[in-house]
Amino acid sequence: AQKVTQAQTEISVVEKEDVTLDCVYETRDTTYYLFWYKQPPSGELVFLIRRNSFDEQNEISGRYSWNFQKSTSSFNFTITASQVVDSAVYFCALGGGGNKLTFGTGTQLKVEL
Amino acid sequence: ETGVTQTPRHLVMGMTNKKSLKCEQHLGHNAMYWYKQSAKKPLELMFVYSLEERVENNSVPSRFSPECPNSSHLFLHLHTLQPEDSALYLCASSQGTANRYEQYFGPGTRLTVT
């Protein structure tokens, strides 16, 4: 069985602070994919990144960075110099064999002025 | 970005009504999905279609009936719903059903069953 745990239900930061969203996963598949999505108040989930299990290189995209560590089954997401527009619910998801994604319960990020 | 559109955005219906949710994707994808998002719960996959053929039915009650007439359109027909069916219903599409493809989501239909 697959499982994704996002232990942080809600995080509040002040603008310009750095914030890390945690994601821990469980799977027996040797080939799998990890995703992060952002859900702003408008409702639609916005795809941010996909990582496959054979690529542990960290990735940086502007103020966003991702740290994938197979040894700890974690795929954490850091926003540097957070902005109010980053306020949203962020979901981590896991896809193994088959065609089903397993989503975490999400982390609500609030960035205040 | 209007890659995946959903109508209506909001829907209030009584338990005896029949209504349909519509999803359209403009991305040339071959796979489409319906998800249910309830408060404080993970996203629940309901149905998966690949090239208009249903490939996944995640133990969804029969009061939800999907239809995929072509690879660009997906419907969710609703009848005799229960109040616990109130949720945000999200449609998504992807290039294929394998998990190496990211999914693109629509804005959702906020459904309230009274």
Short mmCIF file of C-alpha atoms in Angstrom, two decimals:
data_model
loop_
_atom_site.label_atom_id
_atom_site.label_comp_id
_atom_site.label_asym_id
_atom_site.label_seq_id
_atom_site.Cartn_x
_atom_site.Cartn_y
_atom_site.Cartn_z
CA ALA A 1 0.00 0.00 0.00
CA GLN A 2 1.11 3.52 -0.69
CA LYS A 3 0.94 6.36 1.78
CA VAL A 4 1.86 10.03 1.83
CA THR A 5 2.15 11.92 5.09
CA GLN A 6 2.14 15.69 5.35
CA ALA A 7 2.36 16.14 9.08
CA GLN A 8 2.08 19.94 8.97
CA THR A 9 -1.59 20.80 8.72
CA GLU A 10 -1.09 24.55 8.74
CA ILE A 11 1.92 26.84 8.68
CA SER A 12 1.91 30.60 9.14
CA VAL A 13 4.90 32.74 8.23
CA VAL A 14 5.63 36.38 7.73
CA GLU A 15 6.48 37.54 4.23
CA LYS A 16 10.13 37.07 3.25
CA GLU A 17 10.60 34.19 5.63
CA ASP A 18 11.75 30.85 4.26
CA VAL A 19 9.41 27.92 4.83
CA THR A 20 9.77 24.17 4.33
CA LEU A 21 6.84 21.86 3.75
CA ASP A 22 7.48 18.26 4.69
CA CYS A 23 6.42 15.16 2.79
CA VAL A 24 7.12 11.58 3.81
CA TYR A 25 6.04 8.68 1.67
CA GLU A 26 5.75 4.91 1.85
CA THR A 27 5.83 2.55 -1.10
CA ARG A 28 7.07 -0.89 -2.04
CA ASP A 29 7.55 0.03 -5.66
CA THR A 30 11.11 0.45 -6.86
CA THR A 31 10.04 2.85 -9.59
CA TYR A 32 7.78 5.64 -8.48
CA TYR A 33 7.11 9.32 -8.98
CA LEU A 34 6.65 12.14 -6.54
CA PHE A 35 4.74 15.32 -7.19
CA TRP A 36 3.96 18.62 -5.56
CA TYR A 37 0.81 20.57 -6.34
CA LYS A 38 -0.38 23.98 -5.20
CA GLN A 39 -4.07 24.68 -4.60
CA PRO A 40 -4.82 28.41 -4.31
CA PRO A 41 -8.22 29.62 -3.07
CA SER A 42 -9.53 29.46 -6.64
CA GLY A 43 -9.60 25.68 -6.30
CA GLU A 44 -7.60 24.17 -9.11
CA LEU A 45 -4.50 22.20 -8.27
CA VAL A 46 -1.46 23.56 -10.06
CA PHE A 47 1.34 21.16 -10.92
CA LEU A 48 4.71 22.27 -9.54
CA ILE A 49 7.17 19.42 -9.94
CA ARG A 50 7.59 15.72 -10.69
CA ARG A 51 10.50 13.59 -9.53
CA ASN A 52 11.23 9.96 -10.36
CA SER A 53 12.71 7.59 -7.85
CA PHE A 54 16.02 7.32 -9.69
CA ASP A 55 16.76 11.00 -9.65
CA GLU A 56 17.76 12.28 -6.25
CA GLN A 57 19.17 15.54 -7.47
CA ASN A 58 17.71 18.50 -5.72
CA GLU A 59 15.91 20.97 -7.91
CA ILE A 60 15.57 24.71 -7.75
CA SER A 61 13.07 26.79 -9.67
CA GLY A 62 13.19 30.43 -8.73
CA ARG A 63 12.18 30.71 -5.08
CA TYR A 64 11.11 27.06 -4.97
CA SER A 65 13.41 24.16 -4.19
CA TRP A 66 12.86 20.50 -3.56
CA ASN A 67 14.93 18.05 -1.52
CA PHE A 68 14.42 14.37 -2.36
CA GLN A 69 16.03 11.86 -0.01
CA LYS A 70 15.31 8.18 -0.59
CA SER A 71 17.11 7.22 2.60
CA THR A 72 14.45 8.97 4.66
CA SER A 73 11.60 8.59 2.12
CA SER A 74 11.12 12.31 2.07
CA PHE A 75 10.45 14.88 -0.61
CA ASN A 76 10.44 18.27 1.08
CA PHE A 77 9.56 21.58 -0.52
CA THR A 78 11.13 24.90 0.46
CA ILE A 79 9.91 28.35 -0.50
CA THR A 80 12.56 31.00 -0.09
CA ALA A 81 11.57 34.58 0.71
CA SER A 82 7.88 33.72 0.88
CA GLN A 83 5.27 36.07 -0.55
CA VAL A 84 1.59 36.56 0.14
CA VAL A 85 0.82 34.98 -3.25
CA ASP A 86 2.35 31.75 -1.98
CA SER A 87 -0.60 31.35 0.39
CA ALA A 88 -2.31 28.13 -0.65
CA VAL A 89 -2.72 24.49 0.23
CA TYR A 90 0.20 22.40 -0.97
CA PHE A 91 -0.18 18.71 -1.73
CA CYS A 92 2.47 16.07 -2.07
CA ALA A 93 1.53 13.02 -4.15
CA LEU A 94 3.02 9.63 -4.91
CA GLY A 95 2.53 7.51 -8.03
CA GLY A 96 3.84 3.97 -8.21
CA GLY A 97 2.76 1.16 -10.45
CA GLY A 98 -0.66 1.50 -11.92
CA ASN A 99 -2.51 4.69 -12.68
CA LYS A 100 -3.42 6.02 -9.27
CA LEU A 101 -1.86 8.92 -7.44
CA THR A 102 -1.87 8.89 -3.66
CA PHE A 103 -2.18 12.38 -2.22
CA GLY A 104 -1.26 13.63 1.21
CA THR A 105 -3.78 15.61 3.22
CA GLY A 106 -2.11 18.88 2.31
CA THR A 107 -0.43 21.71 4.18
CA GLN A 108 -2.18 25.06 4.40
CA LEU A 109 0.43 27.80 4.07
CA LYS A 110 -0.49 31.32 5.16
CA VAL A 111 1.94 34.09 4.36
CA GLU A 112 1.17 37.34 6.13
CA LEU A 113 2.49 40.84 5.65
CA GLU B 1 -4.51 29.01 -17.95
CA THR B 2 -7.68 27.32 -19.25
CA GLY B 3 -6.24 23.92 -20.14
CA VAL B 4 -8.98 22.14 -18.20
CA THR B 5 -12.37 23.75 -17.73
CA GLN B 6 -15.26 22.65 -15.57
CA THR B 7 -18.89 23.71 -15.47
CA PRO B 8 -20.73 24.65 -13.43
CA ARG B 9 -18.39 26.12 -10.84
CA HIS B 10 -21.04 25.94 -8.15
CA LEU B 11 -24.06 23.66 -7.88
CA VAL B 12 -26.74 23.30 -5.24
CA MET B 13 -29.07 20.37 -5.65
CA GLY B 14 -31.65 18.52 -3.69
CA MET B 15 -31.37 14.84 -2.97
CA THR B 16 -33.94 13.93 -5.60
CA ASN B 17 -32.46 16.02 -8.40
CA LYS B 18 -30.46 14.86 -11.38
CA LYS B 19 -27.59 17.00 -12.58
CA SER B 20 -24.39 16.64 -14.56
CA LEU B 21 -20.91 18.05 -14.16
CA LYS B 22 -18.92 18.75 -17.29
CA CYS B 23 -15.18 18.78 -17.86
CA GLU B 24 -13.30 19.68 -21.02
CA GLN B 25 -9.57 19.56 -21.62
CA HIS B 26 -7.79 21.49 -24.35
CA LEU B 27 -4.38 19.89 -23.90
CA GLY B 28 -4.61 16.96 -26.30
CA HIS B 29 -4.36 14.50 -23.44
CA ASN B 30 -5.53 10.89 -23.54
CA ALA B 31 -6.48 10.35 -19.92
CA MET B 32 -9.08 12.08 -17.75
CA TYR B 33 -9.96 11.76 -14.09
CA TRP B 34 -12.64 12.64 -11.55
CA TYR B 35 -11.62 13.38 -7.97
CA LYS B 36 -13.64 14.23 -4.88
CA GLN B 37 -12.17 16.65 -2.37
CA SER B 38 -13.89 16.82 1.01
CA ALA B 39 -12.80 19.02 3.87
CA LYS B 40 -9.97 17.59 5.95
CA LYS B 41 -9.61 14.52 3.71
CA PRO B 42 -7.11 13.57 1.03
CA LEU B 43 -8.19 13.80 -2.57
CA GLU B 44 -10.18 10.72 -3.48
CA LEU B 45 -9.82 9.33 -6.97
CA MET B 46 -13.22 8.37 -8.33
CA PHE B 47 -12.78 7.42 -11.97
CA VAL B 48 -10.04 7.19 -14.59
CA TYR B 49 -10.59 7.16 -18.33
CA SER B 50 -7.98 6.34 -20.94
CA LEU B 51 -8.92 7.00 -24.56
CA GLU B 52 -12.59 7.09 -23.57
CA GLU B 53 -12.41 3.74 -21.81
CA ARG B 54 -12.92 3.54 -18.08
CA VAL B 55 -9.85 1.95 -16.51
CA GLU B 56 -10.48 2.66 -12.85
CA ASN B 57 -13.60 2.78 -10.76
CA ASN B 58 -12.65 3.36 -7.19
CA SER B 59 -15.64 1.79 -5.41
CA VAL B 60 -17.79 4.81 -6.12
CA PRO B 61 -21.52 4.57 -5.36
CA SER B 62 -23.75 4.09 -8.37
CA ARG B 63 -25.42 7.45 -7.79
CA PHE B 64 -22.31 8.82 -9.54
CA SER B 65 -22.20 7.85 -13.20
CA PRO B 66 -19.30 8.96 -15.41
CA GLU B 67 -19.36 9.37 -19.15
CA CYS B 68 -16.49 10.01 -21.53
CA PRO B 69 -17.76 10.53 -25.10
CA ASN B 70 -14.31 11.47 -26.42
CA SER B 71 -10.85 12.14 -25.09
CA SER B 72 -11.57 15.84 -24.57
CA HIS B 73 -14.82 15.62 -22.60
CA LEU B 74 -15.79 14.00 -19.35
CA PHE B 75 -19.09 14.11 -17.53
CA LEU B 76 -20.21 13.10 -14.09
CA HIS B 77 -23.94 12.42 -13.88
CA LEU B 78 -25.43 12.79 -10.44
CA HIS B 79 -28.71 11.43 -9.10
CA THR B 80 -30.26 10.88 -5.70
CA LEU B 81 -27.21 12.21 -3.91
CA GLN B 82 -26.74 12.37 -0.17
CA PRO B 83 -25.66 15.36 1.94
CA GLU B 84 -22.28 13.69 2.54
CA ASP B 85 -21.65 13.95 -1.20
CA SER B 86 -21.22 17.69 -0.80
CA ALA B 87 -17.64 18.41 -1.81
CA LEU B 88 -15.40 19.94 -4.43
CA TYR B 89 -15.32 17.74 -7.54
CA LEU B 90 -12.15 18.10 -9.54
CA CYS B 91 -11.47 16.97 -13.05
CA ALA B 92 -7.95 16.35 -14.31
CA SER B 93 -6.23 15.21 -17.46
CA SER B 94 -2.83 13.82 -18.34
CA GLN B 95 -0.93 12.63 -21.36
CA GLY B 96 -1.40 9.02 -20.29
CA THR B 97 -2.48 7.10 -17.25
CA ALA B 98 0.99 6.00 -16.17
CA ASN B 99 2.15 7.85 -13.11
CA ARG B 100 5.13 9.38 -14.84
CA TYR B 101 2.70 11.90 -16.36
CA GLU B 102 1.66 14.89 -14.33
CA GLN B 103 -2.02 15.67 -14.10
CA TYR B 104 -3.54 19.03 -14.91
CA PHE B 105 -6.59 20.02 -12.93
CA GLY B 106 -9.64 22.11 -13.57
CA PRO B 107 -10.97 24.65 -11.07
CA GLY B 108 -13.56 22.23 -9.72
CA THR B 109 -17.30 22.24 -9.13
CA ARG B 110 -18.36 23.07 -5.59
CA LEU B 111 -21.36 20.82 -4.99
CA THR B 112 -23.80 21.27 -2.14
CA VAL B 113 -26.49 18.65 -1.59
CA THR B 114 -29.42 19.86 0.48
#
